[in-house]
PDB file of C-alpha atoms in Angstrom:
ATOM      1  CA  ASN A  24       0.000   0.000   0.000  1.00 76.00           C
ATOM      2  CA  THR A  25       1.086   3.537  -0.690  1.00 87.00           C
ATOM      3  CA  LYS A  26       1.013   6.180   2.024  1.00 84.00           C
ATOM      4  CA  GLU A  27      -1.992   7.762   0.289  1.00 91.00           C
ATOM      5  CA  GLU A  28      -3.878   4.443   0.366  1.00 92.00           C
ATOM      6  CA  ARG A  29      -3.062   3.968   4.059  1.00 89.00           C
ATOM      7  CA  VAL A  30      -4.278   7.489   4.849  1.00 90.00           C
ATOM      8  CA  GLU A  31      -7.486   6.860   2.910  1.00 94.00           C
ATOM      9  CA  ASN A  32      -8.051   3.552   4.751  1.00 94.00           C
ATOM     10  CA  LEU A  33      -7.515   5.235   8.105  1.00 94.00           C
ATOM     11  CA  GLU A  34      -9.935   8.018   7.233  1.00 95.00           C
ATOM     12  CA  GLN A  35     -12.564   5.412   6.300  1.00 96.00           C
ATOM     13  CA  ILE A  36     -12.022   3.588   9.595  1.00 95.00           C
ATOM     14  CA  MET A  37     -12.215   6.827  11.569  1.00 96.00           C
ATOM     15  CA  SER A  38     -15.405   7.750   9.688  1.00 97.00           C
ATOM     16  CA  MET A  39     -16.955   4.370  10.562  1.00 97.00           C
ATOM     17  CA  MET A  40     -16.092   4.936  14.227  1.00 97.00           C
ATOM     18  CA  ASP A  41     -17.634   8.424  13.993  1.00 97.00           C
ATOM     19  CA  GLU A  42     -20.842   6.877  12.608  1.00 97.00           C
ATOM     20  CA  GLU A  43     -20.944   4.432  15.535  1.00 97.00           C
ATOM     21  CA  GLY A  44     -20.422   7.251  18.026  1.00 97.00           C
ATOM     22  CA  ILE A  45     -17.118   5.960  19.390  1.00 97.00           C
ATOM     23  CA  PRO A  46     -15.481   8.851  21.270  1.00 97.00           C
ATOM     24  CA  MET A  47     -11.984   9.817  20.135  1.00 95.00           C
ATOM     25  CA  GLU A  48     -10.538   9.092  23.581  1.00 95.00           C
ATOM     26  CA  ASP A  49     -11.760   5.466  23.278  1.00 97.00           C
ATOM     27  CA  ARG A  50      -9.866   4.878  20.033  1.00 97.00           C
ATOM     28  CA  TYR A  51      -6.443   3.205  19.915  1.00 96.00           C
ATOM     29  CA  LEU A  52      -4.358   3.360  16.749  1.00 96.00           C
ATOM     30  CA  ASP A  53      -1.312   1.167  16.090  1.00 95.00           C
ATOM     31  CA  PRO A  54       1.010   2.364  13.291  1.00 93.00           C
ATOM     32  CA  LEU A  55       2.744  -1.073  13.306  1.00 92.00           C
ATOM     33  CA  ALA A  56       6.374  -1.396  14.343  1.00 93.00           C
ATOM     34  CA  PHE A  57       8.565  -3.651  12.197  1.00 95.00           C
ATOM     35  CA  PRO A  58      12.027  -5.110  12.971  1.00 96.00           C
ATOM     36  CA  VAL A  59      14.935  -2.764  12.311  1.00 95.00           C
ATOM     37  CA  GLY A  60      17.069  -5.762  11.301  1.00 94.00           C
ATOM     38  CA  ALA A  61      14.758  -6.494   8.381  1.00 94.00           C
ATOM     39  CA  ALA A  62      14.027  -2.900   7.384  1.00 95.00           C
ATOM     40  CA  PRO A  63      16.447  -0.235   8.672  1.00 95.00           C
ATOM     41  CA  GLU A  64      14.001   2.534   7.797  1.00 96.00           C
ATOM     42  CA  ALA A  65      11.090   0.928   9.710  1.00 95.00           C
ATOM     43  CA  PRO A  66      11.596   2.656  13.078  1.00 95.00           C
ATOM     44  CA  GLN A  67      11.696   6.105  11.476  1.00 95.00           C
ATOM     45  CA  HIS A  68       8.570   5.317   9.436  1.00 95.00           C
ATOM     46  CA  TYR A  69       6.820   4.306  12.661  1.00 95.00           C
ATOM     47  CA  LEU A  70       7.925   7.468  14.500  1.00 96.00           C
ATOM     48  CA  ASP A  71       6.851   9.651  11.561  1.00 96.00           C
ATOM     49  CA  ALA A  72       3.440   7.960  11.525  1.00 95.00           C
ATOM     50  CA  VAL A  73       3.035   8.504  15.275  1.00 96.00           C
ATOM     51  CA  SER A  74       3.904  12.201  14.906  1.00 96.00           C
ATOM     52  CA  GLU A  75       1.474  12.674  12.021  1.00 95.00           C
ATOM     53  CA  LEU A  76      -1.329  10.808  13.793  1.00 96.00           C
ATOM     54  CA  ARG A  77      -0.799  12.813  16.986  1.00 96.00           C
ATOM     55  CA  ILE A  78      -1.229  16.043  15.019  1.00 96.00           C
ATOM     56  CA  LYS A  79      -4.227  14.845  13.030  1.00 95.00           C
ATOM     57  CA  TYR A  80      -5.993  13.041  15.904  1.00 96.00           C
ATOM     58  CA  PRO A  81      -4.806  14.637  19.177  1.00 95.00           C
ATOM     59  CA  GLU A  82      -7.391  12.838  21.337  1.00 96.00           C
ATOM     60  CA  VAL A  83      -6.826   9.242  20.177  1.00 97.00           C
ATOM     61  CA  HIS A  84      -4.445   6.855  21.916  1.00 97.00           C
ATOM     62  CA  LEU A  85      -1.370   5.767  19.980  1.00 97.00           C
ATOM     63  CA  PHE A  86       0.447   2.555  20.770  1.00 92.00           C
ATOM     64  CA  GLY A  87       2.366  -0.234  19.165  1.00 90.00           C
ATOM     65  CA  GLY A  88       4.255  -3.454  19.699  1.00 90.00           C
ATOM     66  CA  HIS A  89       7.463  -1.611  20.456  1.00 90.00           C
ATOM     67  CA  SER A  90       9.540  -4.744  21.090  1.00 90.00           C
ATOM     68  CA  ASN A  91       8.922  -5.824  17.487  1.00 92.00           C
ATOM     69  CA  THR A  92      11.621  -3.355  16.469  1.00 93.00           C
ATOM     70  CA  SER A  93      14.403  -5.283  18.205  1.00 94.00           C
ATOM     71  CA  PHE A  94      13.618  -8.789  16.886  1.00 93.00           C
ATOM     72  CA  GLY A  95      16.831 -10.509  15.846  1.00 94.00           C
ATOM     73  CA  MET A  96      19.081  -7.899  17.429  1.00 95.00           C
ATOM     74  CA  PRO A  97      21.418  -8.366  20.428  1.00 95.00           C
ATOM     75  CA  GLN A  98      20.721  -6.570  23.724  1.00 92.00           C
ATOM     76  CA  ARG A  99      17.058  -6.106  22.873  1.00 92.00           C
ATOM     77  CA  LYS A 100      16.334  -4.338  26.163  1.00 90.00           C
ATOM     78  CA  VAL A 101      18.640  -1.463  25.229  1.00 91.00           C
ATOM     79  CA  LEU A 102      17.160  -1.076  21.746  1.00 92.00           C
ATOM     80  CA  ASN A 103      13.603  -1.370  23.077  1.00 91.00           C
ATOM     81  CA  SER A 104      14.192   1.315  25.697  1.00 91.00           C
ATOM     82  CA  ALA A 105      15.566   3.764  23.147  1.00 92.00           C
ATOM     83  CA  PHE A 106      12.686   3.084  20.747  1.00 94.00           C
ATOM     84  CA  VAL A 107      10.019   3.448  23.427  1.00 93.00           C
ATOM     85  CA  ILE A 108      11.483   6.777  24.525  1.00 93.00           C
ATOM     86  CA  ARG A 109      11.560   7.990  20.912  1.00 94.00           C
ATOM     87  CA  SER A 110       7.947   6.791  20.526  1.00 95.00           C
ATOM     88  CA  ILE A 111       6.815   8.702  23.604  1.00 93.00           C
ATOM     89  CA  ILE A 112       8.515  11.861  22.342  1.00 93.00           C
ATOM     90  CA  SER A 113       6.775  11.362  18.974  1.00 95.00           C
ATOM     91  CA  GLY A 114       3.369  11.080  20.635  1.00 94.00           C
ATOM     92  CA  CYS A 115       2.702   7.510  21.827  1.00 94.00           C
ATOM     93  CA  ASP A 116       0.659   7.498  25.001  1.00 91.00           C
ATOM     94  CA  ALA A 117       0.093   3.752  25.388  1.00 91.00           C
ATOM     95  CA  LEU A 118       2.759   1.062  25.288  1.00 86.00           C
ATOM     96  CA  MET A 119       2.764  -2.609  24.395  1.00 85.00           C
ATOM     97  CA  ILE A 120       6.046  -3.835  25.887  1.00 83.00           C
ATOM     98  CA  ASP A 121       7.536  -6.766  27.772  1.00 83.00           C
ATOM     99  CA  PRO A 122       7.150  -5.503  31.379  1.00 84.00           C
ATOM    100  CA  VAL A 123       9.982  -7.728  32.617  1.00 86.00           C
ATOM    101  CA  MET A 124      12.465  -6.628  29.967  1.00 83.00           C
ATOM    102  CA  ASN A 125      11.388  -2.956  29.986  1.00 83.00           C
ATOM    103  CA  PRO A 126       9.591  -1.931  33.225  1.00 85.00           C
ATOM    104  CA  PRO A 127       6.682   0.450  32.470  1.00 87.00           C
ATOM    105  CA  LYS A 128       7.447   2.578  35.550  1.00 88.00           C
ATOM    106  CA  ASP A 129      10.631   3.834  33.897  1.00 86.00           C
ATOM    107  CA  PHE A 130       8.712   5.042  30.854  1.00 88.00           C
ATOM    108  CA  PHE A 131       5.884   6.535  32.911  1.00 91.00           C
ATOM    109  CA  GLU A 132       8.394   8.559  34.908  1.00 92.00           C
ATOM    110  CA  PHE A 133      10.167   9.579  31.694  1.00 91.00           C
ATOM    111  CA  LYS A 134       6.835  10.839  30.305  1.00 90.00           C
ATOM    112  CA  LEU A 135       6.144  12.798  33.503  1.00 93.00           C
ATOM    113  CA  SER A 136       9.611  14.357  33.285  1.00 93.00           C
ATOM    114  CA  ASP A 137       9.281  15.124  29.578  1.00 91.00           C
ATOM    115  CA  ASN A 138       5.908  16.795  30.167  1.00 91.00           C
ATOM    116  CA  VAL A 139       7.525  19.138  32.712  1.00 94.00           C
ATOM    117  CA  LEU A 140      10.435  19.948  30.407  1.00 92.00           C
ATOM    118  CA  MET A 141       8.209  20.544  27.389  1.00 90.00           C
ATOM    119  CA  GLY A 142       5.707  22.775  29.226  1.00 92.00           C
ATOM    120  CA  LYS A 143       2.850  20.261  29.151  1.00 91.00           C
ATOM    121  CA  ASP A 144       2.783  19.962  32.977  1.00 94.00           C
ATOM    122  CA  MET A 145       2.741  23.546  34.150  1.00 92.00           C
ATOM    123  CA  MET A 146       4.646  24.045  37.377  1.00 94.00           C
ATOM    124  CA  GLY A 147       5.325  20.276  37.399  1.00 95.00           C
ATOM    125  CA  MET A 148       2.183  19.498  39.391  1.00 96.00           C
ATOM    126  CA  GLU A 149       1.653  15.976  37.976  1.00 96.00           C
ATOM    127  CA  TYR A 150       5.354  15.260  38.407  1.00 96.00           C
ATOM    128  CA  ILE A 151       5.376  16.534  42.000  1.00 97.00           C
ATOM    129  CA  THR A 152       2.207  14.641  42.886  1.00 96.00           C
ATOM    130  CA  HIS A 153       3.631  11.382  41.533  1.00 96.00           C
ATOM    131  CA  PHE A 154       6.899  11.595  43.425  1.00 95.00           C
ATOM    132  CA  ARG A 155       5.341  12.772  46.683  1.00 95.00           C
ATOM    133  CA  ALA A 156       2.867   9.875  46.717  1.00 89.00           C
TER     134      ALA A 156
END
């Protein structure tokens, strides 16, 4: 499929969800992560898709099978962590990861920190609340 065909398919799917009255915040979109060992450009394509979807549909949830990227590579934990962080920066707000290999708490705390640094958590209130709990 071309990018134009994928965009058209997504718009049809979103339209069908509109017709059924599914709220945007109840929608989860997965741009599909592919192994970097098989397609070196795949991670960047995924991150670009996440960024574009975040702009076009700011209220939907974006997630993916992030560990797919490291299939066949050594030290998968390291590669997975870097890719998840890049995904969060690009706009992912839900993660599908191996919780033993890559503990979700680390990424949640990264997101809290990033929100403070990027002005999305004014005065760091969510950050402060989390760490004072």
